[in-house]
Tab-separated table of N, CA and C in Angstrom:
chain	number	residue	atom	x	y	z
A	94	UNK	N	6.931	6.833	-17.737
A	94	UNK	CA	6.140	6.793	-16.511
A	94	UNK	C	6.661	7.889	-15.578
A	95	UNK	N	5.774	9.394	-15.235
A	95	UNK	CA	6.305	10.307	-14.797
A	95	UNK	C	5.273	10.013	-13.082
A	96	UNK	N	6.319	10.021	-11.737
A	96	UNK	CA	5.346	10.408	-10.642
A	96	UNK	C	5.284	11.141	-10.348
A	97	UNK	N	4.564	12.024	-9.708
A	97	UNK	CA	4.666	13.266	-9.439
A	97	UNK	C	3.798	13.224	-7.805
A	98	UNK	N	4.106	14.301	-7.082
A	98	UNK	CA	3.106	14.337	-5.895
A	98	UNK	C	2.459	16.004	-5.916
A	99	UNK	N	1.472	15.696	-5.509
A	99	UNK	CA	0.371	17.148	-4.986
A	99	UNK	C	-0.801	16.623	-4.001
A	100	UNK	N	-0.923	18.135	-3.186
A	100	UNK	CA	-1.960	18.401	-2.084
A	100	UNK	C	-3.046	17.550	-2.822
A	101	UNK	N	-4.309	17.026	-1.769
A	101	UNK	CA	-5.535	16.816	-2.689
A	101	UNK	C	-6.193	17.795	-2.569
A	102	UNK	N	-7.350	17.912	-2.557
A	102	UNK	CA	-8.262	19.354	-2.995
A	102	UNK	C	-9.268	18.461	-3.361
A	103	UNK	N	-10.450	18.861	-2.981
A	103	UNK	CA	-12.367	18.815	-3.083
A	103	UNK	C	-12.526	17.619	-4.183
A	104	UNK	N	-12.256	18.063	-5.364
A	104	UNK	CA	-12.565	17.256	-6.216
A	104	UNK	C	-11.478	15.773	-6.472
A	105	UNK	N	-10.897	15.666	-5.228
A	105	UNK	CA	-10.841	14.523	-4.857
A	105	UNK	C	-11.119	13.661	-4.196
A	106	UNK	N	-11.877	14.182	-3.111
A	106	UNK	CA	-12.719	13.512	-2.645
A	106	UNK	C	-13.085	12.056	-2.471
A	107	UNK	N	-14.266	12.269	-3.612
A	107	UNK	CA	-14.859	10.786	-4.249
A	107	UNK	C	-13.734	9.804	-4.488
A	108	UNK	N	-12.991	10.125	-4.909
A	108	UNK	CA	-12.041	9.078	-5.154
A	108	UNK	C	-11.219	8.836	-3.842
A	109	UNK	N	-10.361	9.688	-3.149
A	109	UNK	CA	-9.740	9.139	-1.605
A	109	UNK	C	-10.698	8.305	-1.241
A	110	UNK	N	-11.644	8.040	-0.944
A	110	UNK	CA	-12.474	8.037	-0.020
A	110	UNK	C	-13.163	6.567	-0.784
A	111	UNK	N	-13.397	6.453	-2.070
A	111	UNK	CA	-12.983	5.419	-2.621
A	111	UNK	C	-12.134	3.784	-1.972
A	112	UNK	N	-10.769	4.899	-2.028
A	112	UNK	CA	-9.712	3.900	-2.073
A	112	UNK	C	-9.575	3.761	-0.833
A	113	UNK	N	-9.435	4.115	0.038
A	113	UNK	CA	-9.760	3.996	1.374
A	113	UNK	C	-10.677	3.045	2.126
A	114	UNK	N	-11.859	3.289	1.571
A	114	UNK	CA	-13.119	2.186	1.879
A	114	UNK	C	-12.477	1.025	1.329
A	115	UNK	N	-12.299	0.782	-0.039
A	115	UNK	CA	-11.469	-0.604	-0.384
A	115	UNK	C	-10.681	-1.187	0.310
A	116	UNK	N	-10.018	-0.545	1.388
A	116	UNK	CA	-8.875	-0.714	2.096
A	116	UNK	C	-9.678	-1.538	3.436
A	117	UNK	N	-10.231	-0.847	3.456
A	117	UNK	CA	-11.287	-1.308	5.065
A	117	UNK	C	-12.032	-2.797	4.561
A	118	UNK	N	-12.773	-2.570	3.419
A	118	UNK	CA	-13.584	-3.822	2.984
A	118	UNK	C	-12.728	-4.954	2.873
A	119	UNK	N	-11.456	-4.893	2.027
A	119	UNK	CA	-10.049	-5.958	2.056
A	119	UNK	C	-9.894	-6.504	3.597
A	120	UNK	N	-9.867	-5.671	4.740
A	120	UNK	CA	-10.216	-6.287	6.265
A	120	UNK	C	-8.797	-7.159	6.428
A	121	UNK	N	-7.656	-6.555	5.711
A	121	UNK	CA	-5.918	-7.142	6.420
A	121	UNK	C	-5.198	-5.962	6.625
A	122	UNK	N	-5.650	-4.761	6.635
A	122	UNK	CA	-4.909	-3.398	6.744
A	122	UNK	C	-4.635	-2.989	7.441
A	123	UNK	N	-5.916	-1.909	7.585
A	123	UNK	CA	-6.285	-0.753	8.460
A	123	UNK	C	-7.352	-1.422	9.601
A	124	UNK	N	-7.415	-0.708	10.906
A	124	UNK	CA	-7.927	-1.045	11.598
A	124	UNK	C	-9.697	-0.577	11.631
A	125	UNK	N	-9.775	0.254	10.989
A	125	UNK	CA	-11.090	0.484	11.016
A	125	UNK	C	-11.976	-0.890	10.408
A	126	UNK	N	-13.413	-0.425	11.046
A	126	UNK	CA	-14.269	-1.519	9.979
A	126	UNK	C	-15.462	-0.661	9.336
A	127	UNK	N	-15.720	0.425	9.544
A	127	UNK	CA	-17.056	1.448	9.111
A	127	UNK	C	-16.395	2.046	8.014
A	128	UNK	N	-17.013	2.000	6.783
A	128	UNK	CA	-16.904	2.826	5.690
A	128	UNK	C	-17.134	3.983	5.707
A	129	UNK	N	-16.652	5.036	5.338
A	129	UNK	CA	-17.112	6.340	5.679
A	129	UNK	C	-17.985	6.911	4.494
A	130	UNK	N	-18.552	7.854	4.425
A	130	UNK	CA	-19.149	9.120	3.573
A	130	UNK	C	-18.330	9.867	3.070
A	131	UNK	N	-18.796	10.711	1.718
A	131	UNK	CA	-17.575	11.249	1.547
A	131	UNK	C	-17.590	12.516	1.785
A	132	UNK	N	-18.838	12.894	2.773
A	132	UNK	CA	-18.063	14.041	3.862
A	132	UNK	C	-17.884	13.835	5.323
A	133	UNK	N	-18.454	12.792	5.242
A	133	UNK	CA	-17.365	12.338	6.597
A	133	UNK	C	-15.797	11.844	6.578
A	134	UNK	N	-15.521	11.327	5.540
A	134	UNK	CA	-14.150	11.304	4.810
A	134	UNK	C	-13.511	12.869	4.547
A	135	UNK	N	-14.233	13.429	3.981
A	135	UNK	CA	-14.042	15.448	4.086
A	135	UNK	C	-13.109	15.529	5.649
A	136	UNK	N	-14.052	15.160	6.079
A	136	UNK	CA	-14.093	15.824	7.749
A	136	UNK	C	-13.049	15.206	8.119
A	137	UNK	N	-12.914	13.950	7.952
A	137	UNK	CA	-11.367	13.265	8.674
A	137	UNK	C	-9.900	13.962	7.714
A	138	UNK	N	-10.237	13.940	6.561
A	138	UNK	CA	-9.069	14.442	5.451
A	138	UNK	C	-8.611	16.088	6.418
A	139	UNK	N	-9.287	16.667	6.689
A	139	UNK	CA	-9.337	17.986	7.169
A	139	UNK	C	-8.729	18.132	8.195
A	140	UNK	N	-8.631	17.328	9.442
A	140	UNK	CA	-7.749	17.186	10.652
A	140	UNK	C	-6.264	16.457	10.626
A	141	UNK	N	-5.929	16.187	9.024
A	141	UNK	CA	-4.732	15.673	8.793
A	141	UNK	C	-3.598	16.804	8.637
A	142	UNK	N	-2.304	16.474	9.041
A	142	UNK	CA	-1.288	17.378	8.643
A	142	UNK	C	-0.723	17.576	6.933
A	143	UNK	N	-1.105	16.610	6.414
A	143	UNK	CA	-0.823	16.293	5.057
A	143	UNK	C	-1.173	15.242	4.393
A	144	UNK	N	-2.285	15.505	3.537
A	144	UNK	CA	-2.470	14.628	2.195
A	144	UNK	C	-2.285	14.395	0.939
A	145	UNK	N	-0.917	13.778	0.441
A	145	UNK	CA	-0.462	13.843	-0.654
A	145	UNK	C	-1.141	12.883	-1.195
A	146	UNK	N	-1.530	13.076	-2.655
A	146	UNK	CA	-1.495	12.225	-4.076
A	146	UNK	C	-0.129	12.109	-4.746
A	147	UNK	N	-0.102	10.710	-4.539
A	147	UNK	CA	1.093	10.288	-6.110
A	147	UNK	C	0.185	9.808	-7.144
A	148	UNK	N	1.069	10.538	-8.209
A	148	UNK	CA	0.252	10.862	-9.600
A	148	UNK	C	1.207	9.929	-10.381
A	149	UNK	N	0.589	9.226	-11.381
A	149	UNK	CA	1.589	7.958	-12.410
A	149	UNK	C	0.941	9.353	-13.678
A	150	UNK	N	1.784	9.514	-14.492
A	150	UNK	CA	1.119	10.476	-15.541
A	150	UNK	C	0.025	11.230	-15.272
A	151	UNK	N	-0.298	11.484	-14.262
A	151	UNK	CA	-1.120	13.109	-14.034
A	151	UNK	C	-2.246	12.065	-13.216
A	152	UNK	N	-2.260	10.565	-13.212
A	152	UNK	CA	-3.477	10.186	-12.708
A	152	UNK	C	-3.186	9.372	-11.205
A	153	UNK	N	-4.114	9.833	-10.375
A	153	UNK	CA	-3.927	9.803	-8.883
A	153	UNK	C	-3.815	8.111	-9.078
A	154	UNK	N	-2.714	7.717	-8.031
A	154	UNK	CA	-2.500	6.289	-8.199
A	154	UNK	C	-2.735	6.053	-6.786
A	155	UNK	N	-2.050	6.631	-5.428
A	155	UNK	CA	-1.995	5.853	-4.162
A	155	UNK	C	-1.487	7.718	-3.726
A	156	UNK	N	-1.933	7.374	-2.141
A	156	UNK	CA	-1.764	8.476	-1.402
A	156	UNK	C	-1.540	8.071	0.124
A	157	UNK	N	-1.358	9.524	0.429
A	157	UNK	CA	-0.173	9.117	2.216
A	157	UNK	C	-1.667	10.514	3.019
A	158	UNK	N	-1.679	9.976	4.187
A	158	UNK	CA	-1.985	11.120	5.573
A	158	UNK	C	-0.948	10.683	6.167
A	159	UNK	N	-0.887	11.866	7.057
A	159	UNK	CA	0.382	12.322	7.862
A	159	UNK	C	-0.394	12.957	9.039
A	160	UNK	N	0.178	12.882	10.151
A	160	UNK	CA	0.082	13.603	11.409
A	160	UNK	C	0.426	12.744	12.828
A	161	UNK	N	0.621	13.538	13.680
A	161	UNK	CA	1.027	13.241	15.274
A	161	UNK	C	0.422	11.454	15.462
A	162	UNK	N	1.660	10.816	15.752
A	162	UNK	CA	1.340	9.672	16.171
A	162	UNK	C	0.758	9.931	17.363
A	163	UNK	N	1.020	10.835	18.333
A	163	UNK	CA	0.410	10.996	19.521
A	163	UNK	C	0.323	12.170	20.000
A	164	UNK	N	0.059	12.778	21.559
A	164	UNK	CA	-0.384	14.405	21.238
A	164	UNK	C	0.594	14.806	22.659
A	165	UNK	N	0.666	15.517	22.585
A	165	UNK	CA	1.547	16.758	23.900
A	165	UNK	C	3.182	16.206	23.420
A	166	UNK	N	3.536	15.731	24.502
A	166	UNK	CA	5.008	15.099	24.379
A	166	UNK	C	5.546	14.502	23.812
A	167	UNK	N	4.428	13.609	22.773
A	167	UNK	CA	4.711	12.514	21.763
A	167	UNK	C	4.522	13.466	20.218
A	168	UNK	N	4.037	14.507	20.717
A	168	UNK	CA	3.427	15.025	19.098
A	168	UNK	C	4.541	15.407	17.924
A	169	UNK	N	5.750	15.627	18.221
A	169	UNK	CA	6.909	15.543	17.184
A	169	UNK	C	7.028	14.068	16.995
A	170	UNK	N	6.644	13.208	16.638
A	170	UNK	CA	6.356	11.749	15.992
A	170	UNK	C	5.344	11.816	14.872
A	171	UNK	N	6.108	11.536	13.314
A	171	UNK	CA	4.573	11.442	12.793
A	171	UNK	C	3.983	9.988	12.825
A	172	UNK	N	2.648	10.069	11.998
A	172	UNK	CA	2.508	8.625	11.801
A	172	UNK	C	1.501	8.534	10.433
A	173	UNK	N	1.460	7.771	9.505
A	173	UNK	CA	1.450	7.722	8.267
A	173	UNK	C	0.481	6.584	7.974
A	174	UNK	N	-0.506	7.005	7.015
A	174	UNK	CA	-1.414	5.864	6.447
A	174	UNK	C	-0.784	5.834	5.117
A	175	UNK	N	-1.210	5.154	4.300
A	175	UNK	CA	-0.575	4.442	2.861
A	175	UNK	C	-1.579	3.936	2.507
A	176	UNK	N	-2.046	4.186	1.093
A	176	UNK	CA	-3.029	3.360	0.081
A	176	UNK	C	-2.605	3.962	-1.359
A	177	UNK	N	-2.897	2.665	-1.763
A	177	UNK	CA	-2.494	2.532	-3.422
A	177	UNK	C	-3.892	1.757	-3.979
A	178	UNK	N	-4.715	2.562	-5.202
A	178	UNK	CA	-5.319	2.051	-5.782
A	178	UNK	C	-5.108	1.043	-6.195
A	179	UNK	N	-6.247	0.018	-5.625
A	179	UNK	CA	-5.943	-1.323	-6.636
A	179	UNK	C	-5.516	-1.335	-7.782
A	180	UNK	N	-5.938	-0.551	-8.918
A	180	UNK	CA	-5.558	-1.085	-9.851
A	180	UNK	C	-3.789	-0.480	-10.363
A	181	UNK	N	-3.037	0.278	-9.531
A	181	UNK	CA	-2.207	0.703	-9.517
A	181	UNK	C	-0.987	0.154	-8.197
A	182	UNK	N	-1.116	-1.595	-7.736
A	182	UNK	CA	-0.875	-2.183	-6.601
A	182	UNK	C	0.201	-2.884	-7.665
A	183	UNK	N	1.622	-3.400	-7.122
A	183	UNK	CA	2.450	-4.008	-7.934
A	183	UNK	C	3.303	-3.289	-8.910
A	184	UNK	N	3.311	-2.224	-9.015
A	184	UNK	CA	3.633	-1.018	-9.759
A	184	UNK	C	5.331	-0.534	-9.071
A	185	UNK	N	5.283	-0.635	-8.076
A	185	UNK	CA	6.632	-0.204	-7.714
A	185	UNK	C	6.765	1.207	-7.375
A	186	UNK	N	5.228	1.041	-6.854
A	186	UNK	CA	4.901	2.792	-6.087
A	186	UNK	C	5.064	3.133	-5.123
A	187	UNK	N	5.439	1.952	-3.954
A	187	UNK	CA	4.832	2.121	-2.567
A	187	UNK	C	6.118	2.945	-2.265
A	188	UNK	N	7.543	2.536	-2.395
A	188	UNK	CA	8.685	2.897	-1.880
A	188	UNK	C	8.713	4.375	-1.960
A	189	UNK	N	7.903	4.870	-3.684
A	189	UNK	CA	8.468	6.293	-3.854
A	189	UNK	C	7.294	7.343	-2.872
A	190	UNK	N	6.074	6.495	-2.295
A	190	UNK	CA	5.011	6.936	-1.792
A	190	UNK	C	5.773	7.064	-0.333
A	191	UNK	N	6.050	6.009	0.399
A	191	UNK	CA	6.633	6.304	1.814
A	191	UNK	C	7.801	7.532	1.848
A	192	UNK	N	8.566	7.379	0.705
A	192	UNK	CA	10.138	7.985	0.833
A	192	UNK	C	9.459	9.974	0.672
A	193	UNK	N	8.282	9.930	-0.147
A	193	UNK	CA	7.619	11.499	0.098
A	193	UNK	C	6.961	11.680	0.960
A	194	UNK	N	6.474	10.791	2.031
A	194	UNK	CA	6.146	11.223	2.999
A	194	UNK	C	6.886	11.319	4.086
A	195	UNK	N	8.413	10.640	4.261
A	195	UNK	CA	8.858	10.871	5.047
A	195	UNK	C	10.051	12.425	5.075
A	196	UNK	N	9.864	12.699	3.714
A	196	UNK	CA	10.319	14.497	3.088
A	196	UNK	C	9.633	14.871	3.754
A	197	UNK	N	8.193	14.950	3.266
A	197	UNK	CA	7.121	16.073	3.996
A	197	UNK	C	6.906	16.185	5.807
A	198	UNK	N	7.220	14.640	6.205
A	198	UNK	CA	7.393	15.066	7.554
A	198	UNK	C	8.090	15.888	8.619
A	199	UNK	N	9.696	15.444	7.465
A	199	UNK	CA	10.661	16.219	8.089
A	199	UNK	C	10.148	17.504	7.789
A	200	UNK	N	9.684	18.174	6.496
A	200	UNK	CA	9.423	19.450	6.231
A	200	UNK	C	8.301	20.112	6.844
A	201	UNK	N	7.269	18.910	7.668
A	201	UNK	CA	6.057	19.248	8.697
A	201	UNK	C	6.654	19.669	10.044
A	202	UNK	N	8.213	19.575	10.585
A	202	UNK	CA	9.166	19.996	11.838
A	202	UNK	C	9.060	18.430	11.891
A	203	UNK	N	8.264	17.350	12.011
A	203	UNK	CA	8.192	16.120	12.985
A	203	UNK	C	9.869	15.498	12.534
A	204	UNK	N	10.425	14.530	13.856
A	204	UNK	CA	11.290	14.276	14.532
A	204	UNK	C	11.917	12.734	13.931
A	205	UNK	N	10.843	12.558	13.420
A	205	UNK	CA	10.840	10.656	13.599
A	205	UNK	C	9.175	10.407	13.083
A	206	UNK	N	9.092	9.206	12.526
A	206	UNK	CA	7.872	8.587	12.380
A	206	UNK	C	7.923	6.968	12.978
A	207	UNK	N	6.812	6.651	13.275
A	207	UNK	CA	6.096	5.214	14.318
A	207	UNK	C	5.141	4.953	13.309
A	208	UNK	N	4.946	3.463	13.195
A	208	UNK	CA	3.436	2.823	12.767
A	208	UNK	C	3.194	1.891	13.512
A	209	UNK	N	1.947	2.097	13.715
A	209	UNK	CA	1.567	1.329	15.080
A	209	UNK	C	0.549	0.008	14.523
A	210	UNK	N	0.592	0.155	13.215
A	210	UNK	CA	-0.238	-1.393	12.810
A	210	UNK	C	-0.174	-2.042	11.586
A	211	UNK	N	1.042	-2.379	11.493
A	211	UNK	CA	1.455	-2.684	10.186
A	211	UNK	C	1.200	-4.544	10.722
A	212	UNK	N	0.196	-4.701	9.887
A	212	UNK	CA	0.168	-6.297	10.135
A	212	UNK	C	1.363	-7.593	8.947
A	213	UNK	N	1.659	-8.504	10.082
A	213	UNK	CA	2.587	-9.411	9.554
A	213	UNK	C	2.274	-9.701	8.344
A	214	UNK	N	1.529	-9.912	8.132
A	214	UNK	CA	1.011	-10.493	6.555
A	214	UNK	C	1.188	-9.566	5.470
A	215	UNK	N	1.683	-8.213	5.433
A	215	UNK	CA	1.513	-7.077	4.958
A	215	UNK	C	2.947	-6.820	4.396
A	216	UNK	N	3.342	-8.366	3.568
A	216	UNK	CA	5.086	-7.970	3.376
A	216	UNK	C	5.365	-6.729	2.537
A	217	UNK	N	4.684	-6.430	1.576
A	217	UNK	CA	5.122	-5.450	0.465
A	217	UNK	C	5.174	-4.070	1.192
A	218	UNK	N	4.308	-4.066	2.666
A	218	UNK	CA	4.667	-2.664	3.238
A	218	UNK	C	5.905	-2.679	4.161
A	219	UNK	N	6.156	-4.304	4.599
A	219	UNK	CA	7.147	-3.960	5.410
A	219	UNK	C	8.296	-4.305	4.477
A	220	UNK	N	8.613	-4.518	3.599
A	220	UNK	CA	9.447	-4.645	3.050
A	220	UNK	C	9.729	-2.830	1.749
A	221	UNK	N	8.965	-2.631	1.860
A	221	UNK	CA	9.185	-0.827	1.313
A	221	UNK	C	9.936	-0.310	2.949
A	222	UNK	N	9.091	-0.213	4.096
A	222	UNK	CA	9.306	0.551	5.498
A	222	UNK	C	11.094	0.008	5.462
A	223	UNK	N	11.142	-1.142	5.522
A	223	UNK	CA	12.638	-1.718	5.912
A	223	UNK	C	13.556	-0.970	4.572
A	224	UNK	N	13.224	-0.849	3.419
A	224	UNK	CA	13.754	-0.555	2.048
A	224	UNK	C	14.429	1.261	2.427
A	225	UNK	N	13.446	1.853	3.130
A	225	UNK	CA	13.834	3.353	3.338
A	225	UNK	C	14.454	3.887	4.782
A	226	UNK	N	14.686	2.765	5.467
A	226	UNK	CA	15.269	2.813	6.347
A	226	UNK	C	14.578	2.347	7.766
A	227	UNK	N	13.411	2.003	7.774
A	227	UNK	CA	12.579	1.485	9.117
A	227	UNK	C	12.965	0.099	9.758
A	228	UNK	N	13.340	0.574	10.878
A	228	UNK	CA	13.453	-0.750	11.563
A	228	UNK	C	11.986	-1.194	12.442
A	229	UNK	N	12.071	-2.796	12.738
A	229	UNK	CA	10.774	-3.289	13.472
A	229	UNK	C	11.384	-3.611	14.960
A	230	UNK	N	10.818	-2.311	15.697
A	230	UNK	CA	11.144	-2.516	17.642
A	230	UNK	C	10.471	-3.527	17.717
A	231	UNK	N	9.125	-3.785	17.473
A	231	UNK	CA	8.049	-4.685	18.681
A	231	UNK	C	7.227	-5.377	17.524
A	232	UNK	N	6.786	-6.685	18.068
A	232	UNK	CA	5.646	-6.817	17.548
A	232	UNK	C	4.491	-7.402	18.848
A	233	UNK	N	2.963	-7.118	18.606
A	233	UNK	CA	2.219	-7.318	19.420
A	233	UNK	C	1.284	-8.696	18.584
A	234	UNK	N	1.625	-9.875	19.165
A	234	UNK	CA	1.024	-10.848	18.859
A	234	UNK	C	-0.325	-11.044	18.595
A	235	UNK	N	-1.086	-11.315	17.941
A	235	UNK	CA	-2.672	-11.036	17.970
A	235	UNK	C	-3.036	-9.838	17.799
A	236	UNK	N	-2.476	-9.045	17.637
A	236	UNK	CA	-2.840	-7.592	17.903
A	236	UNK	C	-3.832	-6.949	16.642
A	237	UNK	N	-3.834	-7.913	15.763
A	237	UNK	CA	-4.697	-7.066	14.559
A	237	UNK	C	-5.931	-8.405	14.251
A	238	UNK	N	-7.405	-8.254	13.919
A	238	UNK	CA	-8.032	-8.817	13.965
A	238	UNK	C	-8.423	-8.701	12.283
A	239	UNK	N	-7.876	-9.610	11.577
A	239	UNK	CA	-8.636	-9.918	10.123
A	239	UNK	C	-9.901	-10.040	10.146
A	240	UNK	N	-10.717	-9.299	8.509
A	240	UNK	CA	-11.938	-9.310	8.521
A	240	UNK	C	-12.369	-11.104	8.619
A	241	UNK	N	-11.185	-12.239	8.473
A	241	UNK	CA	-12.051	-13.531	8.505
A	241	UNK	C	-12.175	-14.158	10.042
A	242	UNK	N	-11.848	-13.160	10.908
A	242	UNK	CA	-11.739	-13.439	12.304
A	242	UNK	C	-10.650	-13.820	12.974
A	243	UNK	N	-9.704	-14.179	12.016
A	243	UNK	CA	-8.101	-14.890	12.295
A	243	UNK	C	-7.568	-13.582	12.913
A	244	UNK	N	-6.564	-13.786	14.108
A	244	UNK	CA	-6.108	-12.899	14.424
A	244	UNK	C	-4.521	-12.889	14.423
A	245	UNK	N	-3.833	-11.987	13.885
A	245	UNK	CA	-2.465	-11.587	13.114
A	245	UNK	C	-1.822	-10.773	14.108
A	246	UNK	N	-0.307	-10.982	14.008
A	246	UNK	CA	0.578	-10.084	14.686
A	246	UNK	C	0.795	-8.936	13.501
């Protein structure tokens, strides 16, 4: 089992954009709720500082965006999305997925990285984040709204 990471490029597309929407439809993640297009997915991929693919034997398994948790004074902070193809979830990918994005950040100049919505229920991410060195400052009670209406710290 070889991982490997690389840039994405065009003819990945369809597939980010894929796994992504899965992510939104699941409704315990990410905060969005609109599925995107996959050139409106283009268009968001494009304003990122970095989009890596991790590759399990040459085949795209889970991938990281990267860029400014915030802008002027805050902008040496990165901040990081994470998705792993379902069918590549349980694999023992996530750790080697965070630990290259937090290379590429340092190698983007950024200072430090923040995630600003990692929901409680979401042990396998906080338990990778804590695994590579992340500590948890805050939590905001209610702060994330599940697609079943329940609302999660």
């Amino acid at each position: 089992m070889e991982i490997t990471f690389r840039p994405y490029g065009p003819a990945d597309i369809p597939w980010l954009t894929r796994v992504w929407n899965d992510v939104l439809e699941d409704g315990v993640a990410f905060p969005g709720e609109e599925l995107y297009s996959e050139p409106d997915f283009a268009a968001f991929l494009s304003q990122q500082d970095a989009v890596n693919l991790l590759c399990l034997d040459g085949e795209p398994a889970g991938y990281y965006l990267l860029h400014p948790n915030n802008m002027g004074r805050c902008s040496h902070v990165a901040n990081a999305s994470y998705l792993m193809d379902k069918r590549f979830r349980g694999k023992s990918l996530g750790k080697p997925l965070v630990a290259d994005s937090v290379k590429a950040a340092k190698e983007l100049g950024f200072r430090g990285m923040q995630f600003n919505a990692v929901v409680a229920s979401n042990l396998p991410a906080l338990t990778i984040y804590k695994s590579v060195g992340f500590r948890k400052v805050g939590t905001i009670p209610g702060g994330f709204r599940l697609k079943n209406g329940v609302y999660s710290d």
